[in-house]
XYZ file of C-alpha atoms in Angstrom:
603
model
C 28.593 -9.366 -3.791
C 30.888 -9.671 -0.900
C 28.047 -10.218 1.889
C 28.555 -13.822 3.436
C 26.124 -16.296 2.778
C 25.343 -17.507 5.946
C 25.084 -13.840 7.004
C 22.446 -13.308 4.017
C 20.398 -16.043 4.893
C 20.174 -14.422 8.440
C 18.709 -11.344 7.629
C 16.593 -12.428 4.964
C 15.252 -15.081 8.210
C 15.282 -12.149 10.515
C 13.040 -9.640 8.163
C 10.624 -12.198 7.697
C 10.530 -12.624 11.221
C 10.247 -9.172 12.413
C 7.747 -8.213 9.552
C 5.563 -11.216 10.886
C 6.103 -10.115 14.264
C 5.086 -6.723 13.203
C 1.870 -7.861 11.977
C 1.116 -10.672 14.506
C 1.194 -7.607 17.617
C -1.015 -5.519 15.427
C -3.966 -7.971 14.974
C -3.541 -9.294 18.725
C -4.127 -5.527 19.892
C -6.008 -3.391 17.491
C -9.734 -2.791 18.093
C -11.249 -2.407 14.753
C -12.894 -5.769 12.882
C -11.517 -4.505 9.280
C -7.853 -4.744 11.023
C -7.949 -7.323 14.176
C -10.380 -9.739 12.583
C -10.528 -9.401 8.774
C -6.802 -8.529 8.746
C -7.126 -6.224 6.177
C -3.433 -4.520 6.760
C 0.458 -5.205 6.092
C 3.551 -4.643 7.503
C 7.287 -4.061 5.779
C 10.579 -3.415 6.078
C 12.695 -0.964 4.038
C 16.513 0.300 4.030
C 17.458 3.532 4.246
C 18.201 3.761 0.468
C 14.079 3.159 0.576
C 14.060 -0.043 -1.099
C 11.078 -2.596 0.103
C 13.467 -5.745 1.302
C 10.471 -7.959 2.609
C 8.363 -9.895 0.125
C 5.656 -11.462 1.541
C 3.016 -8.323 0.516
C 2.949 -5.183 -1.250
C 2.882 -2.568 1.100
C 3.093 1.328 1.212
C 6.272 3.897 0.345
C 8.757 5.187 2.627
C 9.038 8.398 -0.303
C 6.708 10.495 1.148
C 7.928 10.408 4.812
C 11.475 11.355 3.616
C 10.213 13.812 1.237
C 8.849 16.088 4.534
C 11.133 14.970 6.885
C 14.506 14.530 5.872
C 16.482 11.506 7.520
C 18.843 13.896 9.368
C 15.882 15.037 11.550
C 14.308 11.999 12.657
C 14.923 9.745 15.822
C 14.625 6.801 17.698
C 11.302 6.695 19.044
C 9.769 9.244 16.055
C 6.201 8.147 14.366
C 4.862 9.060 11.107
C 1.704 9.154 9.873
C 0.023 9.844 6.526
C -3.250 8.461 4.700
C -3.174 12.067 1.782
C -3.348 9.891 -1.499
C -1.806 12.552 -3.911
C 0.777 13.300 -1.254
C 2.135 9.467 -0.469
C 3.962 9.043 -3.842
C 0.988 6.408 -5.010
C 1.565 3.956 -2.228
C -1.940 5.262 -0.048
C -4.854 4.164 -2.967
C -7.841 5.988 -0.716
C -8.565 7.836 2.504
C -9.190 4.864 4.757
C -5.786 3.306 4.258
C -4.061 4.821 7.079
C 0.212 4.316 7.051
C 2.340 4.351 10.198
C 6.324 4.663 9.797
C 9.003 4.325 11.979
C 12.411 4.572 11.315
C 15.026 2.377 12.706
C 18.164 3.967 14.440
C 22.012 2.486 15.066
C 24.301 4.827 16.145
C 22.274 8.133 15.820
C 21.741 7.292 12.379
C 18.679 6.396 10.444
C 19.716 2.650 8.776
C 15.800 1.123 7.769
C 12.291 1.811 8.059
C 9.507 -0.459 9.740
C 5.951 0.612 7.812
C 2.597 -0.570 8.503
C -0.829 0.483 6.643
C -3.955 -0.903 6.508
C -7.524 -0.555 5.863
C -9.405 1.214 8.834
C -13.330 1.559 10.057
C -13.660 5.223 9.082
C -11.849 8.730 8.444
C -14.660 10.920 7.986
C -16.205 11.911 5.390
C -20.074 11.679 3.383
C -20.644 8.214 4.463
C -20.319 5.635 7.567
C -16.557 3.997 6.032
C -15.312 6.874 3.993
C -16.155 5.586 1.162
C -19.118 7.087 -0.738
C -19.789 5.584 -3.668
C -21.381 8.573 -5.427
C -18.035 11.093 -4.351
C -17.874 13.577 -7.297
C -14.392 14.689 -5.221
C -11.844 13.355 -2.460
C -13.164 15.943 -0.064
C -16.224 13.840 0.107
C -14.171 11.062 0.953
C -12.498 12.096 4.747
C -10.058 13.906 6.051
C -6.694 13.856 4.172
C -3.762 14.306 6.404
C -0.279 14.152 4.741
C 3.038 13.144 6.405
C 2.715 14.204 9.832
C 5.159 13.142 13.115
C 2.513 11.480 15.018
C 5.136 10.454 17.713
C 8.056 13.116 18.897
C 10.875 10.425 20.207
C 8.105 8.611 22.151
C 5.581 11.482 22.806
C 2.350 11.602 21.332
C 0.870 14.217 18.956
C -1.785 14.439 21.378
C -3.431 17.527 18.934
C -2.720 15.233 16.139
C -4.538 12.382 17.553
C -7.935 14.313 19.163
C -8.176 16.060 15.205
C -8.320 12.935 13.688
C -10.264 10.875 16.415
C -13.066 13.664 16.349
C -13.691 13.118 12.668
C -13.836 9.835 12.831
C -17.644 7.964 13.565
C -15.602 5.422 15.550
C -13.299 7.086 17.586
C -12.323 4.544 19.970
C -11.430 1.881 17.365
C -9.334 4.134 14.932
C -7.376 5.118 18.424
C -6.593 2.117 19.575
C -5.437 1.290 15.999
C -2.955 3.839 15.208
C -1.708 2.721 19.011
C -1.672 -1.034 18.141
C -0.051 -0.013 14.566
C 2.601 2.521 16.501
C 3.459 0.002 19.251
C 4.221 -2.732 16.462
C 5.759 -0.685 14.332
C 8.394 0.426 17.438
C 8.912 -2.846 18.478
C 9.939 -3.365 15.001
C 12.368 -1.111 15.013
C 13.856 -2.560 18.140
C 14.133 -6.031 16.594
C 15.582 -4.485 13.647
C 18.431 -2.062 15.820
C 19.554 -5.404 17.613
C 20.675 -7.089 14.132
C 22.581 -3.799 12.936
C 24.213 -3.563 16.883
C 25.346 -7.861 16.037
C 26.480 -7.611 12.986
C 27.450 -3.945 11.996
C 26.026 -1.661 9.823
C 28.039 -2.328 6.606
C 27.630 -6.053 7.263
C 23.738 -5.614 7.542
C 23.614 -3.452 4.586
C 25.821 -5.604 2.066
C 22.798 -8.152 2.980
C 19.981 -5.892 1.851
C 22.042 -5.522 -1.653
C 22.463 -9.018 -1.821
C 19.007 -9.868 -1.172
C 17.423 -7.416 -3.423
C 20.099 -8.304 -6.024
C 18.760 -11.353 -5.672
C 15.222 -11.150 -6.485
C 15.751 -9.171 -9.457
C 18.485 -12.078 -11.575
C 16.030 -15.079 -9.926
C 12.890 -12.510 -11.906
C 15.100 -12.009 -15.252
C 16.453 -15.552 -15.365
C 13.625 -17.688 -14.150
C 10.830 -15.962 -15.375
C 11.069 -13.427 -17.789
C 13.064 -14.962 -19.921
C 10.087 -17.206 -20.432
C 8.112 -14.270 -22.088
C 8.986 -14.025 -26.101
C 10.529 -10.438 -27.168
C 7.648 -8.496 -29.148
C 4.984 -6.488 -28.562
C 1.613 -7.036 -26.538
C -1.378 -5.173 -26.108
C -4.789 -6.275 -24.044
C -7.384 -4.315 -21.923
C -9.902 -4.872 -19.638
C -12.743 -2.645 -18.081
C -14.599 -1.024 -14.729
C -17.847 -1.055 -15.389
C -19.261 2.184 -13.657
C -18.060 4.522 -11.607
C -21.246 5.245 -8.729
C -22.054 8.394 -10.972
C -22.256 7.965 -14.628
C -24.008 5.241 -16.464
C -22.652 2.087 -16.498
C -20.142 1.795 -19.152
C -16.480 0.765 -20.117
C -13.814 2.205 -18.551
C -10.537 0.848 -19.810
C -7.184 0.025 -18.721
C -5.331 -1.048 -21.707
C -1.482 -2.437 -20.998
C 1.366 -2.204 -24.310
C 3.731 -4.957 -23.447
C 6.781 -4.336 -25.135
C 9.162 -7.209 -24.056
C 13.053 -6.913 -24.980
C 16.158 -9.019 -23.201
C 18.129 -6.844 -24.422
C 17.242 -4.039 -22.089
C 18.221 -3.579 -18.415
C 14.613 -3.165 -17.880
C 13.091 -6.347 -20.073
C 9.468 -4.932 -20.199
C 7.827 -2.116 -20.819
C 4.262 -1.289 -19.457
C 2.747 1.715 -21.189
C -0.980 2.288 -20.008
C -1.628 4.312 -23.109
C -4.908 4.309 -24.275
C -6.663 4.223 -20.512
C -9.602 6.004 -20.255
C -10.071 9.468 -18.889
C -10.619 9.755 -15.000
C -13.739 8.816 -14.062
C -16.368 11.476 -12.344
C -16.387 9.162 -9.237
C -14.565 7.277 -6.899
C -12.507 4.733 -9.394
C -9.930 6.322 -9.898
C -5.925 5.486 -8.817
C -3.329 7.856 -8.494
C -0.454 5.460 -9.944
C 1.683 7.895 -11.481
C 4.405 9.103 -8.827
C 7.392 7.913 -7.933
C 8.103 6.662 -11.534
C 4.973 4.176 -10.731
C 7.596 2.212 -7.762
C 4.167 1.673 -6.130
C 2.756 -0.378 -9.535
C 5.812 -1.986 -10.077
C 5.699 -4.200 -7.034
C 1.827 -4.186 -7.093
C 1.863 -6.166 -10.473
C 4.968 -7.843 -10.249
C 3.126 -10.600 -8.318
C 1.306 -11.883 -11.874
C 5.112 -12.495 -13.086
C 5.309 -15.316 -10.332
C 2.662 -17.776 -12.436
C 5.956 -18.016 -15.142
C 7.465 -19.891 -12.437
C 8.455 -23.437 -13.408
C 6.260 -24.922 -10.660
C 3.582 -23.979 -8.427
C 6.157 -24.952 -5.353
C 8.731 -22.535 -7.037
C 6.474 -19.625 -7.748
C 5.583 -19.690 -3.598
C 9.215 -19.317 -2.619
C 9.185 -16.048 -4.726
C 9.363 -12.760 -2.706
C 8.384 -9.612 -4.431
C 10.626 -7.087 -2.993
C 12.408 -3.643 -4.815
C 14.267 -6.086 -6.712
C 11.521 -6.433 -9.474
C 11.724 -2.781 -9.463
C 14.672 -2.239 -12.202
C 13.346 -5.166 -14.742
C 10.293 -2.914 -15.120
C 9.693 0.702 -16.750
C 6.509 2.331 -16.692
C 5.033 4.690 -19.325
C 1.761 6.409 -18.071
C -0.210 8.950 -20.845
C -0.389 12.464 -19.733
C -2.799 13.897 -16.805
C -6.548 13.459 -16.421
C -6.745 9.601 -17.152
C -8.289 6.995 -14.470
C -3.982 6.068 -13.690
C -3.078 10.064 -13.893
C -5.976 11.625 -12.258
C -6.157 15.304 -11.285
C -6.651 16.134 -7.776
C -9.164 16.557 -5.927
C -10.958 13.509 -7.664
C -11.766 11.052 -6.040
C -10.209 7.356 -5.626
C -12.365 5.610 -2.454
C -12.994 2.828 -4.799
C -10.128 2.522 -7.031
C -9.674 -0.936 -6.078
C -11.811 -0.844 -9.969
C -8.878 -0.250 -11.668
C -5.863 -2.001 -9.402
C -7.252 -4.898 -9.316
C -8.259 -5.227 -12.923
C -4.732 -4.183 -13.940
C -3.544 -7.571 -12.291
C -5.814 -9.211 -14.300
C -4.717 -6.982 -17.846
C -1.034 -8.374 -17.074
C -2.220 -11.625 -16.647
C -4.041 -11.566 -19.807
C -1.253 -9.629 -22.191
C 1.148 -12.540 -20.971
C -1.395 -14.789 -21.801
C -1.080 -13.671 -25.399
C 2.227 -13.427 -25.205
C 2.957 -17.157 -23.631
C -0.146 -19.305 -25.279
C -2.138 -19.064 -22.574
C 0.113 -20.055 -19.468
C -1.878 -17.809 -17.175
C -4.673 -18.052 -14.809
C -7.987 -16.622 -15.848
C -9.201 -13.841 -14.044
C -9.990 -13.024 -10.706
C -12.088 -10.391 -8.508
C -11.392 -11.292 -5.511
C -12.072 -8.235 -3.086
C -15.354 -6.463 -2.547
C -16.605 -3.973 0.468
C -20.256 -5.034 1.302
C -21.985 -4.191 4.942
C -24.687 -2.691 7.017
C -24.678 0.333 9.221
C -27.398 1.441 11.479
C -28.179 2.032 15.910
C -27.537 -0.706 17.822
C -30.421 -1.965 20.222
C -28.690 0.775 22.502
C -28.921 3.933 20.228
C -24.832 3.490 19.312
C -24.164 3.973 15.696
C -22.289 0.533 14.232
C -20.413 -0.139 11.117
C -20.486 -3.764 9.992
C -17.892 -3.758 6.946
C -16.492 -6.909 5.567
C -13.937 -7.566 2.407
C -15.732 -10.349 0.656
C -13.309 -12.584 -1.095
C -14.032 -14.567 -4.191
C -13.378 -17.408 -6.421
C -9.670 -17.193 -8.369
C -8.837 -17.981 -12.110
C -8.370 -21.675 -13.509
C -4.840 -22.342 -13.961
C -3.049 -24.021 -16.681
C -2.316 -26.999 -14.200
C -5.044 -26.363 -11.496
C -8.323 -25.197 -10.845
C -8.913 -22.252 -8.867
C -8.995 -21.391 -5.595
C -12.283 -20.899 -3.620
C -13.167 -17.535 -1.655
C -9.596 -16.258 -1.429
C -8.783 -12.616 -0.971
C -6.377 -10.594 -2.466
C -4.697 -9.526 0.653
C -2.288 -12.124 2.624
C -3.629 -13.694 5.554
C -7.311 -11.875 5.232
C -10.349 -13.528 6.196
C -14.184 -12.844 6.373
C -15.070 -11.946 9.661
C -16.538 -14.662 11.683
C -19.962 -15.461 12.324
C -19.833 -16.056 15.990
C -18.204 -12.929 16.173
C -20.475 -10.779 13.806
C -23.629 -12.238 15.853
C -22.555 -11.306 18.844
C -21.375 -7.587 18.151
C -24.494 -6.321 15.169
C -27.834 -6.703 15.236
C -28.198 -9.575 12.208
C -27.969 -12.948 11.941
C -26.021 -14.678 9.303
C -28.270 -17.785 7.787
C -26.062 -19.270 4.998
C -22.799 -18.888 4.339
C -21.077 -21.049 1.843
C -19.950 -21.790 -1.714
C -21.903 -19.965 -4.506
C -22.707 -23.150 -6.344
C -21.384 -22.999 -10.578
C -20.072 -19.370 -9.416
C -16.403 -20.171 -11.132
C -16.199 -20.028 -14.744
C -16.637 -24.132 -16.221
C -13.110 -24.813 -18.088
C -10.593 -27.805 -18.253
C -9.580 -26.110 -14.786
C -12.658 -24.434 -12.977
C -12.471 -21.186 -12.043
C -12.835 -20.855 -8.132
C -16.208 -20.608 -6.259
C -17.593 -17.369 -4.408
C -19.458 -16.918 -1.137
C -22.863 -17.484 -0.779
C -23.878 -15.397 2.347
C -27.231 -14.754 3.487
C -27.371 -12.337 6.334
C -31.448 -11.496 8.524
C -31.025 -7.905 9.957
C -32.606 -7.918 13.407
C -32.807 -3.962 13.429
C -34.028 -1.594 10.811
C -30.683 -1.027 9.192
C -28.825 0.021 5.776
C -26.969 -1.703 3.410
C -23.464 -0.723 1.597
C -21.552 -1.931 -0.864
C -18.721 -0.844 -3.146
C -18.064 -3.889 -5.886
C -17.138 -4.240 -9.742
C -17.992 -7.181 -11.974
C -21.511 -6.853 -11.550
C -22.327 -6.624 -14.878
C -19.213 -7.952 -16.246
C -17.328 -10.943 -15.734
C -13.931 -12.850 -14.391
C -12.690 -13.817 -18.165
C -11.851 -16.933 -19.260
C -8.780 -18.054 -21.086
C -7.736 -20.430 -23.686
C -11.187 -21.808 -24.352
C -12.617 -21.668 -20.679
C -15.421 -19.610 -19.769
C -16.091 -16.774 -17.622
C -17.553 -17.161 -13.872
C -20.717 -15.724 -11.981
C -20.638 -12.302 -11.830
C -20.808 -10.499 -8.051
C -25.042 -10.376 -6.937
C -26.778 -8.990 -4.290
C -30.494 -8.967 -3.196
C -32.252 -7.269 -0.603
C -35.756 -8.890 0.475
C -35.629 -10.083 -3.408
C -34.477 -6.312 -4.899
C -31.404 -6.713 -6.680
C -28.598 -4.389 -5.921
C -26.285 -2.261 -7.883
C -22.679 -3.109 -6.910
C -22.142 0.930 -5.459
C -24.695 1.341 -2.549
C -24.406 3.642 -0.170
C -27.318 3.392 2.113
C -30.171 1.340 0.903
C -32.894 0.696 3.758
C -33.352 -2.606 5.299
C -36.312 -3.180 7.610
C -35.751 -6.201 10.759
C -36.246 -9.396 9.324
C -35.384 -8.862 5.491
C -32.655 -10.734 4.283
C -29.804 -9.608 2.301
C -28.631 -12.638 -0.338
C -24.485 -12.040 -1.429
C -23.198 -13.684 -3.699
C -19.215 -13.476 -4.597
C -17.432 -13.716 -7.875
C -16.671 -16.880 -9.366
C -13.200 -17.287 -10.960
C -12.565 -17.423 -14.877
C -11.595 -20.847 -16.382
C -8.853 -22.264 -18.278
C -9.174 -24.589 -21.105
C -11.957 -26.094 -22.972
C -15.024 -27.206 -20.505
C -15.202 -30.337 -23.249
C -11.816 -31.677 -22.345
C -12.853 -31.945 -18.419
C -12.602 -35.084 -17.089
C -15.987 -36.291 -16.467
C -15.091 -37.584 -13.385
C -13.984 -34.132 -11.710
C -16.977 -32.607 -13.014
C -19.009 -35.537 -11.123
C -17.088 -34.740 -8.144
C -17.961 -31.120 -7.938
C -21.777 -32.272 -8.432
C -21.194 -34.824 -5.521
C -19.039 -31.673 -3.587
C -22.132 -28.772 -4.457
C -19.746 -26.536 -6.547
C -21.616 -28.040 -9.785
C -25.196 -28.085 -10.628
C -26.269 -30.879 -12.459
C -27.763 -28.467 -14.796
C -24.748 -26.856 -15.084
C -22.860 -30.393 -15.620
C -25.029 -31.096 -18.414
C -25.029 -27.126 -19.822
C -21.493 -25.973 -19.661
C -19.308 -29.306 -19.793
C -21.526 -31.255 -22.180
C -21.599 -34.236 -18.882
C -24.255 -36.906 -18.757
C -25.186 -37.867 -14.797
C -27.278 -41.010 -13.617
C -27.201 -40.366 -10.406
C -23.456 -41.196 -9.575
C -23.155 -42.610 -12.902
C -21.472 -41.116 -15.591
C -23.690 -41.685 -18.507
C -19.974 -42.107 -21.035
C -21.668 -42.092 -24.466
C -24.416 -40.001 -23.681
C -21.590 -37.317 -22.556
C -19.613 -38.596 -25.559
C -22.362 -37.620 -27.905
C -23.237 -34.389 -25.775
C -19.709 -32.791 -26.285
C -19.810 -33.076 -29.899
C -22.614 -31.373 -30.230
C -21.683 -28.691 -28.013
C -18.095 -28.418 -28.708
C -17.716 -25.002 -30.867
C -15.662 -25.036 -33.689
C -13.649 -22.485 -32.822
C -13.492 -20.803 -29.357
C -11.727 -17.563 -28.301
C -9.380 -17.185 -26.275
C -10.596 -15.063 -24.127
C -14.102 -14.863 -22.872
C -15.907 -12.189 -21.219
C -19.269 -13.621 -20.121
C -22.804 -12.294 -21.192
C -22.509 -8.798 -19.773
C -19.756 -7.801 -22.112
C -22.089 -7.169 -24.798
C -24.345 -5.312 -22.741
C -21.446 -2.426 -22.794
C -19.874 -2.467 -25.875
C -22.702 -2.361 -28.213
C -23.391 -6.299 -28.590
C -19.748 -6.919 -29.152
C -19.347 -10.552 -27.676
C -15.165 -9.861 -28.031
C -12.689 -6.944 -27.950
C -10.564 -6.099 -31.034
C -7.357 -6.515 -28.360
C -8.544 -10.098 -27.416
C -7.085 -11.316 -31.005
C -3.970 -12.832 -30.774
């Protein structure tokens, strides 16, 4: 590369910068809660060759826009919009995700792209949220609108704007939204112009190269040459899809790892199941799967030599050329046919983090965290005390996997920089009243490393009301590895009634109180070999039961005392003489015909 240095570590500085610029004028002026307050959105940066250069999230593709609008057409000032899932090239995963573009401009010329998408209140649709749990198609799910010019150098598609606003059940907030998300996005662009009018085009550009370069010999040399050459082959499961019976819907990951190759590993999602009847389904397969690439590539980080190291890793289009994808033919939960639908395909995305994490577990002895589920979509929707219709809708997080070195993390969320929505806030705006909320006491999964904890959340409605929720691993579990044990699965009451995890509308009278409780973390490593001393900590700390001291780590408590032979003599008793490696928790069997293990969780 002949791109100075100093020059490189400019631009990489100044992309960071703008991107969190981007996002940090987006959540001071949107309207909605899902965007301004739980911050469920993202910003990046891409060149004009359409590579992702920023690395701090995954975001959506620049494919589609360029597709429709070729790069000779557009201008400074011009906006595009698109949320159409089968039209975005597999970066939009439902309806609600809405994706502003902008492209950047030196010299007449189109040199980068400034993209934002995110998560908005609703689109239309069967259901307050556009997202129905019980959608037999995507035309159930909102309106669809594919790449569009939303902006015409600076003037708004007014026609554009009113369709969209007057399907929408919140009007106001998804306007001042796609304004907030615009505006950003511009300003973006204007950050972005000045460093190409400094420094030059082919100076800027020989950057991009050498950053993405980059990222993909840091990837090969630091952390897949880590993974053995062979071949690798694990699967995990949805468990229902809001329409059938609950049941196992798998996405199964072939590993095939060889050095040799300019692309070291292979990912072939042969032997998925077919697409689901409703909404869990992921349209992955355009675009030669650039989407899944960077989606997954994430999981590669926990390879890294240190936990310090692995957060310095970006995951730009660098990882894109160590990777090929091999998806089986159409009408498969990956490949499905439109129009079905995907609202809650967040089933089979997430859990395909988790079946990388767990093939390069076999493959590496275990040096993976145990699973994780940690995103969820519960609310209420009802009248206000006024008559106005209100959405409450909130991203849950959970607990996250034991780690070889580490225990979990507690109530963390899948999406950088998200948060649950605050209480003083949520009291203030709906008509409930939020009694508990904390950790979901011996939620994570007991190992050498606990898994992370959950939320505990009680909310009281005030109003006559209806509850929602769209959320897996209700039935089954986060996994364990390497000996440790699976967490808590996700649980909800409502005035005692126990909840499916897809709810659309269930009634809840004033006063009734609706008990959440989050996913716990899988853990790592034997629960025997715990130090007794951590596990008397948690019980000091409320993430431990004593029951569960004494019942899943086999530890003695007198009080604050650590009873040493009693645990001594516990954990031999307990200890089994030969644990998997993977564990699955107690609703496994449930759906697989009293199978406590899969015939892919052999090593």
């Amino acid at each position: 590369m002949s791109a100075d240095p100093i020059l490189i570590e400019i631009v990489e500085g100044t992309l960071a910068s703008v991107e969190k610029e981007v996002e940090t004028a987006i959540a001071r002026t949107a309207r909605s809660p899902m965007i301004r307050d739980a911050h469920d959105f993202r910003a990046g940066i891409h060149d004009r060759r359409l590579r992702k250069l920023t690395g701090r999230s995954y975001s959506a593709l620049v494919q589609p826009i360029v597709r429709d609008f070729p790069m000779e057409t557009m201008h400074e000032g011009d906006v595009y919009f698109h949320n159409d899932v089968y039209l975005s090239e597999g970066g939009i995963g439902h309806l609600p995700d809405l994706c502003v573009t902008v492209p950047v401009c030196h010299e007449g010329e189109v040199v980068a792209f400034v993209q934002a998408f995110g998560h908005h209140d609703d689109i239309g649709g069967a259901v307050p949220g556009s997202m129905p749990s019980h959608a037999r198609s995507v035309f159930e799910e909102g309106l669809m609108v594919p790449p569009i010019k939303l902006r015409d150098r600076g003037v708004p598609n007014e026609a554009a704007l009113r369709i969209m606003t007057r399907n929408s059940r919140m009007p106001d907030s998804l306007a001042g939204d796609l304004d907030a998300e615009s505006s950003a996005c511009l300003m973006g662009a204007r950050r972005l112009a000045e460093l190409f009018e400094r420094y030059g085009r082919a100076a800027v550009e020989e950057c991009f190269d050498a950053i993405i370069a980059k990222t993909t010999e840091t990837f090969r040399r630091e952390l897949l040459a880590k993974v053995p050459e062979g071949v690798y082959v694990w699967e995990d499961y949805a468990e229902h899809d809001g329409v059938d019976e609950p049941r196992l819907h798998a996405q199964r990951i072939t590993l095939t790892v060889d050095h040799a190759r300019p692309a070291p590993l292979t990912i072939d999602f042969t032997g998925t199941s077919p697409q689901a009847k409703g909404p869990i389904n992921h349209a992955g397969d355009y675009a030669d799967g650039v989407f899944l690439k960077k989606w997954l590539a994430p999981i590669l980080r926990n390879l890294a030599d240190t936990p310090e190291r692995m957060a310095e890793l970006d995951v730009n289009e660098g990882v894109v050329p160590l990777i090929e994808m091999r998806f089986p033919g159409k009408g498969t939960l990956l490949t499905p046919i439109f129009p079905a639908p995907t609202n809650a395909r967040t089933f089979v995305i997430l859990r395909l983090l988790g079946v990388l994490a767990g093939v390069l577990a076999k493959a590496t002895g275990g040096r993976m965290p145990a699973d994780q589920e940690t995103i969820r979509y519960t609310g209420v929707h009802g009248l206000d005390a006024d008559g106005r219709p209100y959405l409450m809708r909130e991203v849950l997080g959970g607990g996250s996997g034991g780690r070889w070195y580490a225990d979990g993390e507690d109530t963390i969320h899948v999406v950088p920089d998200s948060r649950n929505i605050p209480v003083e806030f949520a009291e203030a705006r709906w008509p409930f009243r939020v009694e508990r909320l904390a950790l979901a006491c011996d939620s994570g999964g007991p190992g050498l490393f606990r898994g992370g904890l959950g939320y505990d959340k009680h909310i009281r409605m005030l109003r006559d009301a209806s509850y929602m929720s769209i959320a897996d691993r209700s039935i089954l579990s986060c996994w364990g590895v390497n000996g440790g044990l699976a967490g808590r699965p996700f649980r909800v009451e409502v005035a005692g009634k126990e909840m499916e995890g897809l709810v659309d509308d269930h009634p809840v009278q004033a006063g009734e109180v609706i008990r959440i409780r989050t996913t716990g973390g899988g853990g790592w490593g034997s629960p025997y070999d715990r130090d007794p001393r951590a596990v008397a900590a948690d019980v000091r700390d409320g993430k431990v039961s004593i029951a569960g001291a004494l019942g899943d780590y086999g530890v003695v408590l007198d009080g604050d005392r650590i009873d040493e032979q009693g645990t001594a003599e516990l954990r031999a008793r307990l200890r089994p003489t030969a644990a998997p490696f993977f564990d699955r928790g107690p609703g496994y069997p449930k759906l697989s015909g009293g199978r406590t293990t899969a015939e892919v969780d052999e090593l």
